[in-house]
Coordinates of C-alpha atoms and ligand atoms in Angstrom, one line a residue:
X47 CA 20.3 -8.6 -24.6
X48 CA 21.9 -10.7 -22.1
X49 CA 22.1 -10.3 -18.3
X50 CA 25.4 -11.2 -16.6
X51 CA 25.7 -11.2 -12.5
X52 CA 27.1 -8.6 -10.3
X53 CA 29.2 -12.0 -8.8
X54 CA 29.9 -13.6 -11.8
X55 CA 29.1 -16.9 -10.5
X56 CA 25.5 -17.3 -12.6
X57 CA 24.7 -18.0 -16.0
X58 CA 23.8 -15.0 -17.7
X59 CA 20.1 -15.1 -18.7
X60 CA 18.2 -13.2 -21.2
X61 CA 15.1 -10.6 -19.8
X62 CA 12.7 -13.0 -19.5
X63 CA 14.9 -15.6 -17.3
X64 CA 16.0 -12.6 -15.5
X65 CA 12.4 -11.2 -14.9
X66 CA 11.4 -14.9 -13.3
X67 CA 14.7 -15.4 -11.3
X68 CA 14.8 -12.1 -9.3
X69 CA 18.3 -12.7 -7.7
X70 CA 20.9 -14.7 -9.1
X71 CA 22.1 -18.2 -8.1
X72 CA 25.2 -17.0 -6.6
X73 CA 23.8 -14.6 -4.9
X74 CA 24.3 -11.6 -6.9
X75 CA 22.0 -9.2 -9.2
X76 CA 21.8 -9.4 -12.6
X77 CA 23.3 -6.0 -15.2
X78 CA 22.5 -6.0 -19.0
X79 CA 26.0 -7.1 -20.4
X80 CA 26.0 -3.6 -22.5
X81 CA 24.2 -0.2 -21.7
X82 CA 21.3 0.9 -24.5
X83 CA 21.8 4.3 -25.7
X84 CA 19.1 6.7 -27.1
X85 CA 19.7 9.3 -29.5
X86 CA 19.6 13.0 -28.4
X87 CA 16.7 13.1 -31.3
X88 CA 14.7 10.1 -29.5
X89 CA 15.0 11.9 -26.1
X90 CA 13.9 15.2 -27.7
X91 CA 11.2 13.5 -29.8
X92 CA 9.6 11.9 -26.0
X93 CA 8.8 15.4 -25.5
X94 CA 4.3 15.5 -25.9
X95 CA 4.2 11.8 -26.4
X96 CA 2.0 9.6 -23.6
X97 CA 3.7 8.2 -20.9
X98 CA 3.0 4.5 -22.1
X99 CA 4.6 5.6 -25.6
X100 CA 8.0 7.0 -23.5
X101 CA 8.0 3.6 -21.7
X102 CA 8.2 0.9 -24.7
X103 CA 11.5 3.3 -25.8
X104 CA 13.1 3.2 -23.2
X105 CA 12.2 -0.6 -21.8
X106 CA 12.3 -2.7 -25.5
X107 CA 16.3 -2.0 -25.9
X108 CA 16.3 -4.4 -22.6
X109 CA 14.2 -6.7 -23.6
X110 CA 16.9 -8.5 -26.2
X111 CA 13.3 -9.7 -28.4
X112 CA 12.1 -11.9 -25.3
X113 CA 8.8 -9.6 -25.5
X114 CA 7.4 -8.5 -28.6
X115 CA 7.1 -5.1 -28.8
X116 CA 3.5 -5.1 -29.7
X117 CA 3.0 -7.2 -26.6
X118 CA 5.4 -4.8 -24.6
X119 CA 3.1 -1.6 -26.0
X120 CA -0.2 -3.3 -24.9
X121 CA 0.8 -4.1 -21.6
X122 CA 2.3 -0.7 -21.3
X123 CA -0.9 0.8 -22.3
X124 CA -3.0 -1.5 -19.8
X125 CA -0.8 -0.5 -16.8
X126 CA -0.6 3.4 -17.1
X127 CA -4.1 3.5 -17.8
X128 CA -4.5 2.2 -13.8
X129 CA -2.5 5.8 -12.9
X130 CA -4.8 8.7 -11.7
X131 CA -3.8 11.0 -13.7
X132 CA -3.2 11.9 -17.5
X133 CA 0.2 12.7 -17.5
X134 CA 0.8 9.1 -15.0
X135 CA 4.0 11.0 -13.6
X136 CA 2.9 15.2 -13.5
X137 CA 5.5 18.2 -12.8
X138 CA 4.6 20.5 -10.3
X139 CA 6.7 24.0 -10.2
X140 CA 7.0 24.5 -6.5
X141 CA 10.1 27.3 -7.2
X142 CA 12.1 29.4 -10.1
X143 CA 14.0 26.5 -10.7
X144 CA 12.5 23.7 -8.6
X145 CA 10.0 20.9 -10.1
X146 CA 8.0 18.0 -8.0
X147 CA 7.7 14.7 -10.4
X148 CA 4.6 13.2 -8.4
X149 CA 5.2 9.4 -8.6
X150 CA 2.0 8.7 -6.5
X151 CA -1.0 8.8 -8.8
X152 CA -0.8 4.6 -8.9
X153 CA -3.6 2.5 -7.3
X154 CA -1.8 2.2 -4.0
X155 CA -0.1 6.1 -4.0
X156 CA 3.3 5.5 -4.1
X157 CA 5.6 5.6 -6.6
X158 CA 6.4 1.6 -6.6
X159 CA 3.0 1.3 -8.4
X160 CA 5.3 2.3 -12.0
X161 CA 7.2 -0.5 -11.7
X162 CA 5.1 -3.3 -9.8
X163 CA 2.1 -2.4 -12.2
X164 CA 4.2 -3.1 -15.6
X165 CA 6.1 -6.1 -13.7
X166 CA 2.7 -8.1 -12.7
X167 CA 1.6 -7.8 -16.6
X168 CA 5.3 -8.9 -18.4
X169 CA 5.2 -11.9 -15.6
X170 CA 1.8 -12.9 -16.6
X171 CA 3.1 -12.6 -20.4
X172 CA 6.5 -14.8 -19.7
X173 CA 4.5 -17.6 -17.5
X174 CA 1.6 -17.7 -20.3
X175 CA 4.5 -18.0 -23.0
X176 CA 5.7 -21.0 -21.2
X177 CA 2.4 -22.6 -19.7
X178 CA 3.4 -22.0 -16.7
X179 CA 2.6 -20.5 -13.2
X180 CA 4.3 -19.1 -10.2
X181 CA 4.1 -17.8 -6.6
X182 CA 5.2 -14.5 -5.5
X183 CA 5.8 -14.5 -1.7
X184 CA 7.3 -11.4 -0.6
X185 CA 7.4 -9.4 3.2
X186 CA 6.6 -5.7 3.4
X187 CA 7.1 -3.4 6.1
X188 CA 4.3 -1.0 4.2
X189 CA 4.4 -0.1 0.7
X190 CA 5.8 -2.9 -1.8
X191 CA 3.0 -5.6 -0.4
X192 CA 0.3 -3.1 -1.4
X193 CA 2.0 -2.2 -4.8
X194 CA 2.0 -6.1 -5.3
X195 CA -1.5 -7.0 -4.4
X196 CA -3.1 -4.3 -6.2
X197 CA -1.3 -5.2 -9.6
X198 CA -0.8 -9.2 -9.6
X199 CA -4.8 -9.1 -8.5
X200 CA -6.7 -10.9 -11.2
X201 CA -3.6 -12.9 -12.7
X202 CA -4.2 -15.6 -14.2
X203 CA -1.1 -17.3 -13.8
X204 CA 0.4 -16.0 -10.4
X205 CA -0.8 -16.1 -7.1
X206 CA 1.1 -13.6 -4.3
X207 CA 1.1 -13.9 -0.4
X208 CA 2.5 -10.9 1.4
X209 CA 3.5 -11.3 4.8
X210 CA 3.2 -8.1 7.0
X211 CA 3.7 -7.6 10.6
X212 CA 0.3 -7.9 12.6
X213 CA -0.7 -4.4 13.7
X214 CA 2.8 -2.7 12.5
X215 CA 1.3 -1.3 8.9
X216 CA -0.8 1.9 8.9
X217 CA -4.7 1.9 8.8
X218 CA -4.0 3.0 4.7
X219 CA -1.4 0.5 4.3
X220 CA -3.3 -2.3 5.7
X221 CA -6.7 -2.1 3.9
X222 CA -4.3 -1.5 0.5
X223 CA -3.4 -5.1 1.0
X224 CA -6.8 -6.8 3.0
X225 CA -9.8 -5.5 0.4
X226 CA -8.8 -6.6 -3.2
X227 CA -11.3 -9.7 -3.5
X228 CA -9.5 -11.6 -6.0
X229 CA -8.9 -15.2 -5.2
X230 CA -5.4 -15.0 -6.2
X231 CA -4.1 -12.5 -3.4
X232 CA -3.8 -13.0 0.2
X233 CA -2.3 -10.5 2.7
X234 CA -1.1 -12.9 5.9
X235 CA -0.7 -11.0 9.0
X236 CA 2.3 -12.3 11.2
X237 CA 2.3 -12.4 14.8
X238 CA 5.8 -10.4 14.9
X239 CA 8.0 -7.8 13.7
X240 CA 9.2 -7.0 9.6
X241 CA 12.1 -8.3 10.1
X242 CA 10.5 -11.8 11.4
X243 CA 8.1 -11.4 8.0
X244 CA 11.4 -11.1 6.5
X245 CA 13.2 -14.1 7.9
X246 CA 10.4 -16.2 7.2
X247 CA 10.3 -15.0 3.8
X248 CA 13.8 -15.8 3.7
X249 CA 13.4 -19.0 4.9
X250 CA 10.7 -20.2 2.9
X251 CA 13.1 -19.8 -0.1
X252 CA 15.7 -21.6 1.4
X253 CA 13.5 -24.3 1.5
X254 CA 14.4 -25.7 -1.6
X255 CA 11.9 -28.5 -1.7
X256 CA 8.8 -26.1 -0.8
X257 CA 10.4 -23.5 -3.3
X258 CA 10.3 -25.4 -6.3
X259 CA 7.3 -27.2 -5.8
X260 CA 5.5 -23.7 -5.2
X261 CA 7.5 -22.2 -8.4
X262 CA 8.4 -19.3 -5.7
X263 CA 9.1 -16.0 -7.2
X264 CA 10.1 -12.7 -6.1
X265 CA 9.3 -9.1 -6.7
X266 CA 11.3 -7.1 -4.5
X267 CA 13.8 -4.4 -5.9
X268 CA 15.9 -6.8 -6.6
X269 CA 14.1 -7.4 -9.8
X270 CA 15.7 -5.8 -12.6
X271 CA 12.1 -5.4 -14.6
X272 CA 11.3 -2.9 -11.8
X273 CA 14.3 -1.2 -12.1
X274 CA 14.0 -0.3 -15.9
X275 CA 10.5 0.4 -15.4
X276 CA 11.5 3.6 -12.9
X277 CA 13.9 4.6 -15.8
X278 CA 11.1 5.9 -18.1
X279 CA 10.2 9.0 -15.9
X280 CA 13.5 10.2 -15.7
X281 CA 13.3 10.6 -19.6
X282 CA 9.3 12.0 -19.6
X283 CA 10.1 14.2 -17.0
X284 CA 13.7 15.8 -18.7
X285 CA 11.9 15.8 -22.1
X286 CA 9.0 17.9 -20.4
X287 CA 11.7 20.4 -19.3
X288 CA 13.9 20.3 -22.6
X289 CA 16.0 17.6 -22.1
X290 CA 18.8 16.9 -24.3
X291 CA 19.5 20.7 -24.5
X292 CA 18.9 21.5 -20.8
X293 CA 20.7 19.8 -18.3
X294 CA 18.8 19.1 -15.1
X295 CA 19.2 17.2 -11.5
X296 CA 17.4 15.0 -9.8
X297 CA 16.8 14.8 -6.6
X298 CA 15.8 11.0 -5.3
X299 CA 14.5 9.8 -1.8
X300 CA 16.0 6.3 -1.7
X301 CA 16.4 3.6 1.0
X302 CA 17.2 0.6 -1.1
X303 CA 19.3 2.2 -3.7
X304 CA 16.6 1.1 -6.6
X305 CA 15.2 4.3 -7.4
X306 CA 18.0 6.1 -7.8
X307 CA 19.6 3.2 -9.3
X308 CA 16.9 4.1 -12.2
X309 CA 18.6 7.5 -12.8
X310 CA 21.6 6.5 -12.9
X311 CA 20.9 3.9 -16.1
X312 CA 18.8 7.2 -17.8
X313 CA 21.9 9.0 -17.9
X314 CA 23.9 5.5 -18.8
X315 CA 21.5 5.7 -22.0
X316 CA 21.9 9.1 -22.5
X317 CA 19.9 11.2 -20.3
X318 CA 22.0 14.6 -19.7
X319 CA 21.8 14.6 -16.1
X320 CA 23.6 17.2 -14.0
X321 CA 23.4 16.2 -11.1
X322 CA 21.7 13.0 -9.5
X323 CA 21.6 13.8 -5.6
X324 CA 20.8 11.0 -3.2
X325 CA 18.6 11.9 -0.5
X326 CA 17.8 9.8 3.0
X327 CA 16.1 10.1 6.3
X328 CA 18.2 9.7 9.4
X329 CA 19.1 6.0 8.0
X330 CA 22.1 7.6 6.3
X331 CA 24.1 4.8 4.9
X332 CA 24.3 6.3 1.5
X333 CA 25.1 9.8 2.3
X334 CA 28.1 8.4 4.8
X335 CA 28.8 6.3 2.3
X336 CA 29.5 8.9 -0.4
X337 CA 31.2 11.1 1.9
X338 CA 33.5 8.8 3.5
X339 CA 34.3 6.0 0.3
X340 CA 33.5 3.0 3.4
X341 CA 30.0 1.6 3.0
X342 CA 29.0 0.6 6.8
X343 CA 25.9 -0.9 8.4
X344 CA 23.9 0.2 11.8
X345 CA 20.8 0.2 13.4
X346 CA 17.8 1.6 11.9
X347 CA 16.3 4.1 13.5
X348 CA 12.5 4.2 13.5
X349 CA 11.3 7.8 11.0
X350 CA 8.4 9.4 9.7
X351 CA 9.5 8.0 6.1
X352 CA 9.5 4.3 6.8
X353 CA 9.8 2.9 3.4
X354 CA 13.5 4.1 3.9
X355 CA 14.5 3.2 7.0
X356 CA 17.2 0.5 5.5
X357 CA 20.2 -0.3 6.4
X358 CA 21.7 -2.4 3.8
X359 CA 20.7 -0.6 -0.3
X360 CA 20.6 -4.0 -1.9
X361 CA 20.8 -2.2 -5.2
X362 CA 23.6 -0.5 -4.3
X363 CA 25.5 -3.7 -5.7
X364 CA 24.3 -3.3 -8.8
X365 CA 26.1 0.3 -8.8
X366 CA 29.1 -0.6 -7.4
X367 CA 29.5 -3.5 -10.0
X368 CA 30.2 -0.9 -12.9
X369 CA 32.2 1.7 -10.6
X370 CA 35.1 -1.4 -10.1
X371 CA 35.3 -1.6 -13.7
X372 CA 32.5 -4.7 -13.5
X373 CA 35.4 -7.1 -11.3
X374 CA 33.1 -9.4 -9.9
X375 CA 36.1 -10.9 -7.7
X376 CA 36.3 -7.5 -5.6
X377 CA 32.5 -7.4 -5.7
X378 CA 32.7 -11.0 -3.7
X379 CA 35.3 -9.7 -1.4
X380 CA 33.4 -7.1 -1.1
X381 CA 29.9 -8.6 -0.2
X382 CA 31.8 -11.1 2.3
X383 CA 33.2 -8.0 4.3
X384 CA 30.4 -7.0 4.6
X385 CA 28.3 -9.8 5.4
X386 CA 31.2 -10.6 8.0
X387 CA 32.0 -6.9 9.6
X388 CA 28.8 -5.1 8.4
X389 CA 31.1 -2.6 6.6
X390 CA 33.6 -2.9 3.0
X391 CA 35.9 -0.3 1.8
X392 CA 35.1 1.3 -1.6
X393 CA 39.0 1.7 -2.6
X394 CA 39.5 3.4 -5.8
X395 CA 35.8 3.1 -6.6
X396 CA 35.1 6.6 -4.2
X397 CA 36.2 8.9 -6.7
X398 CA 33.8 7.6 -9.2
X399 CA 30.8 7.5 -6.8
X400 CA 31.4 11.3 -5.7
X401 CA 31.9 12.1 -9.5
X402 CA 28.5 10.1 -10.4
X403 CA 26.0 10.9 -6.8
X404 CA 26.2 13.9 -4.2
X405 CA 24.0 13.1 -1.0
X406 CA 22.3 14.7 1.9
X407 CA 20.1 13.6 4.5
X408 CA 17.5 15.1 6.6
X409 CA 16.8 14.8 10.2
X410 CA 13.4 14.3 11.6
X411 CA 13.3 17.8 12.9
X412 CA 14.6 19.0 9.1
X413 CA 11.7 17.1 7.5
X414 CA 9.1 19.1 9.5
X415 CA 10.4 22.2 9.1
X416 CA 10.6 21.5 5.2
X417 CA 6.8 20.3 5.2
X418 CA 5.9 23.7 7.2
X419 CA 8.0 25.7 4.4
X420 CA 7.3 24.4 1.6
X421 CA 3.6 24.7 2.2
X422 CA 4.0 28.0 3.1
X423 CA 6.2 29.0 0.4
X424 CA 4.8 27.4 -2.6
X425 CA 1.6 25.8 -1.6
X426 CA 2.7 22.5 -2.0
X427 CA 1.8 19.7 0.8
X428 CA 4.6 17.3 0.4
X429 CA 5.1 13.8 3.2
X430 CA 7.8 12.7 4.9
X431 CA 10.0 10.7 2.0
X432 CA 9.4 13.8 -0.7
X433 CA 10.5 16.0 2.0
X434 CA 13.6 14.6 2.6
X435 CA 14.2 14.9 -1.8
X436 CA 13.3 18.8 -1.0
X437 CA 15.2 19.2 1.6
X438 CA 18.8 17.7 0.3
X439 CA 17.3 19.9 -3.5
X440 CA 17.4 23.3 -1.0
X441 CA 21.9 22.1 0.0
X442 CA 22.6 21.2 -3.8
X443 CA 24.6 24.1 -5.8
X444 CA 22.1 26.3 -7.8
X445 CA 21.9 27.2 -11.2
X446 CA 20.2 24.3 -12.4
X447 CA 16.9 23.2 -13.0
X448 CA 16.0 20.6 -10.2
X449 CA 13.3 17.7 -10.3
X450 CA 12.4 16.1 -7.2
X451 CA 11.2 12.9 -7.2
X452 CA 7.5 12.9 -5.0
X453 CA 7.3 9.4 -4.1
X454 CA 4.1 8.8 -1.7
X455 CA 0.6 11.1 -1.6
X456 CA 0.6 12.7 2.0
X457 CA -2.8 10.4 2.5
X458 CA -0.5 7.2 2.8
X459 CA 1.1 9.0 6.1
X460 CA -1.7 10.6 7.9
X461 CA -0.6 10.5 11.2
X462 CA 2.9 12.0 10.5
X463 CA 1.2 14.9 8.6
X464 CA -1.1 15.5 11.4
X465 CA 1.5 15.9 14.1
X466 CA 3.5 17.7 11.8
X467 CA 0.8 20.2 10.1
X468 CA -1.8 19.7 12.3
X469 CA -4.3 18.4 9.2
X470 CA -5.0 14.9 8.6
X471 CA -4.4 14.9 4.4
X472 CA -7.6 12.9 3.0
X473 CA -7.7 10.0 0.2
X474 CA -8.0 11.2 -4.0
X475 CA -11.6 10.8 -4.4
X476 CA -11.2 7.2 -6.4
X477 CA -10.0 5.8 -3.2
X478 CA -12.8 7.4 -1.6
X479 CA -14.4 3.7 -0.5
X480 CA -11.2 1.8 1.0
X481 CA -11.5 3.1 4.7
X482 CA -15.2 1.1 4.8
X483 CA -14.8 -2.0 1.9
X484 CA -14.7 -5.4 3.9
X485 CA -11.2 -6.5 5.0
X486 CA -10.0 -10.1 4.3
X487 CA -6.9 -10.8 6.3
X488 CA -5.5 -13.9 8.1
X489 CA -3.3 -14.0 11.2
X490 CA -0.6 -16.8 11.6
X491 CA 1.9 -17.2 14.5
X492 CA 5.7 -17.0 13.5
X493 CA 6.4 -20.0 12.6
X494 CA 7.0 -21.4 9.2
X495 CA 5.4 -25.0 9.1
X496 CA 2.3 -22.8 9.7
X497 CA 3.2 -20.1 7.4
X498 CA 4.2 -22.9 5.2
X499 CA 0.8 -25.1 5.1
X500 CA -1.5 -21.8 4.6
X501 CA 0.4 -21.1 1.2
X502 CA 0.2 -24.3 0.2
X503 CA -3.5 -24.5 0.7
X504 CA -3.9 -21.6 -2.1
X505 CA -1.3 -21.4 -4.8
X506 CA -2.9 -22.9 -7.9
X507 CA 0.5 -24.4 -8.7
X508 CA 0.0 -26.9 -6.2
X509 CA -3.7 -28.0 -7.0
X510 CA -2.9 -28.6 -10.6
X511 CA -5.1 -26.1 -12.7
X512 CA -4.2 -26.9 -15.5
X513 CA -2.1 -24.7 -17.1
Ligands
PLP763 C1 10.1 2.3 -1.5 C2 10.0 3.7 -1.2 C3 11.1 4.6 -1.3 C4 12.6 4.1 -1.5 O1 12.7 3.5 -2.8 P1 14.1 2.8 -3.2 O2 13.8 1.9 -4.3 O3 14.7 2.2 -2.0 O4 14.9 3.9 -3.7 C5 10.9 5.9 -1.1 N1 9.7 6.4 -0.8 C6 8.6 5.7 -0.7 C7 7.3 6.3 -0.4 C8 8.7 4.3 -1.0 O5 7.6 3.5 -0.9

């Protein structure tokens, strides 16, 4: 399997390049050249089987023999068995024809922990392959630098330093990133906003010198391993509730486009999927964009789900690549529009994108109001980002089985919950010590010669270990 870029510009790489290289040179993301397909039998056949099982299915077809499926199964094995629960991703009934799929039974209890978990063992796997080492470096206004910590911790071949802004991340959030011991994982608080995290982040790869003699590396959602990672519970899930032969929707939360990104490529593969429904907070690029066929940037407003308060769905390229017939010329035209007037016309590609997504999004005052009622209704305490998915489920036509995609435990938003419930959810019992373990954090002004120097003091790359 090779990977070609959404701008045409790049070499195409195989998985393993493509895992390693997180963007591509010119800028673009990287799309296997041809879609996998499973048989209605395999889908059928996922039906009982473990999660890990599901996983090496659906993920080896994109792996073009870079990873050796025994390798693939073992680290497939390892990372699930991190997950909190059995089933890794469980279905809760919360109505006649309404399921939850609870994403957030990961080490860090939200749903990125799929992906990141499986992503921090296949990099390992590549870098070993090659003698190599790398260093992830990476921004997070919350979840992802959690995510990353907790699953690169221990890696032999990667060090990560996530930037987060100094006293912006919750309580949770913060000690998710600042206990881990490992020597290999630093969480560096910055004295500014996420979007000066960002920059710096930015800026630090732009800085080719310091970038190639720290092997940087990226894990964002960019990175097409975390994509097909997300794509297994789509299939678990729709075998659970008789997938091929029953057609079901989804129902996805989604800031940056990834997640739902995932569903899309199940039903690409074969997944009979209904309807896939987009659902965002009062960020509502995606729903405006699916309305109106023009994809146009403003401010973010500050929500109660804050891993989607985006205004640009990076992913979304990715999409958009394969709905103009995979014309990487109008994809460039398209990405300088924007990048010049914040905003690009879709053209002809609208009537494929309101064929493939419907959308809705949720105001703060609608995500209360859906916490309060689906507690009452089905006893079911869902947080702010899982709302919004229940909420946009409650607009979609009926007479369909729906899954909604749960994507954080309400103890990773306490406060929200308490002004909106009153009750301050508590932690799953195996996270029972993180409120009192010992914190190890560092705190650096904005300013990347500083930023700079305290990487470069850690990453193994630099001092030589030998390899
Ligand atoms: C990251 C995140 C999302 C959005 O994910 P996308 O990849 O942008 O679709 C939704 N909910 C939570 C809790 C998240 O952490």
């Amino acid at each position: 399997m090779q990977y070609i870029s959404t701008r045409g510009e790049a070499p195409q790489l195989g998985f393993a390049d493509v895992t390693l290289a997180g963007l591509a040179r010119d800028g673009g993301l990287y799309v296997p050249q041809t879609w996998p397909r499973l048989s209605p039998e395999t889908i059928a056949g996922f039906a009982g089987r473990p999660f890990h099982e599901i996983a090496v299915e659906v993920i080896a077809p994109f792996t073009g023999g870079d990873i050796a499926r025994a390798d693939l199964a073992r680290m497939s094995r390892e990372a699930y068995a991190q997950f909190g629960h059995p089933a890794v991703t469980p279905l809760v009934q919360i109505g006649p024809d309404r399921w939850i799929l609870e994403l957030f039974h990961g080490p860090t209890l939200a749903f990125k922990d799929v992906a990141m978990q499986l992503l921090a063992r296949l990099l390992d796997h590549i870098l070993m392959q090659r003698g190599e080492r790398a260093t992830i470096v990476g921004a997070t206004s919350g979840d992802t630098g959690g995510a990353a910590i907790e699953a690169f911790r221990g890696s032999k071949r990667v060090d990560v330093v996530i930037l987060y802004p100094h006293g912006r991340v919750s309580d949770v959030q913060r000690r998710m990133m600042t206990t881990p011991t490992e020597a290999n994982v630093h969480a560096l608080a910055i004295e500014g906003t996420f979007d000066d995290a960002q920059a710096q982040v930015k800026a630090m790869f732009n800085h080719l010198a310091f970038r190639d003699r720290l092997k940087l590396s990226a894990v964002n959602s960019i990175n097409w391993a975390r994509i097909v990672a997300q794509v297994t519970y789509y299939f678990a899930a729709g075998a659970v509730l008789g997938a091929p032969h029953r057609k079901l929707s989804f129902i996805v939360p989604t800031g940056n486009f990834g997640d739902i990104l995932a569903g899309w490529v199940a039903r690409q593969m074969g997944l009979p999927i209904a309807q896939l429904v987009i659902a965002s907070n009062e960020n509502d690029i995606l729903p405006r964009t699916v309305a109106a066929g023009i994809y146009e940037t403003r401010g973010v407003v500050a929500t109660t789900s804050p891993s989607m308060d985006i205004q640009v769905s990076s992913n979304f390229e990715r999409y958009l690549f394969e709905a103009v017939g995979r014309d990487a010329g109008l994809i460039r035209a398209q990405m300088a529009s924007l990048a010049q007037s914040g905003r690009f016309d879709l053209g002809g590609a609208k009537a494929r994108l309101q064929a493939d997504f419907a959308a809705a999004s949720a105001s703060e005052r609608e995500v209360a109001d859906t916490i309060r009622t689906t507690e009452q209704s089905a006893g079911y305490l869902a947080e702010p980002h899982t709302a919004c998915g229940i909420f946009a489920a409650a607009k979609a036509p009926p007479g369909c089985a729906q899954v909604v995609l749960a994507t954080a435990h309400p103890a990773k938003f306490p406060d929200a919950m308490q002004d909106i419930t009153g009750r301050r959810p508590g932690l799953p019992e195996r996270l029972a010590s993180l409120l009192s373990d010992t914190e190890r954090t560092s705190v650096l002004p904005n300013d990347q010669g500083a930023i700079e120097r305290f990487i470069e003091a850690r990453a193994r790359v630099v001092a030589g270990e030998s390899a």
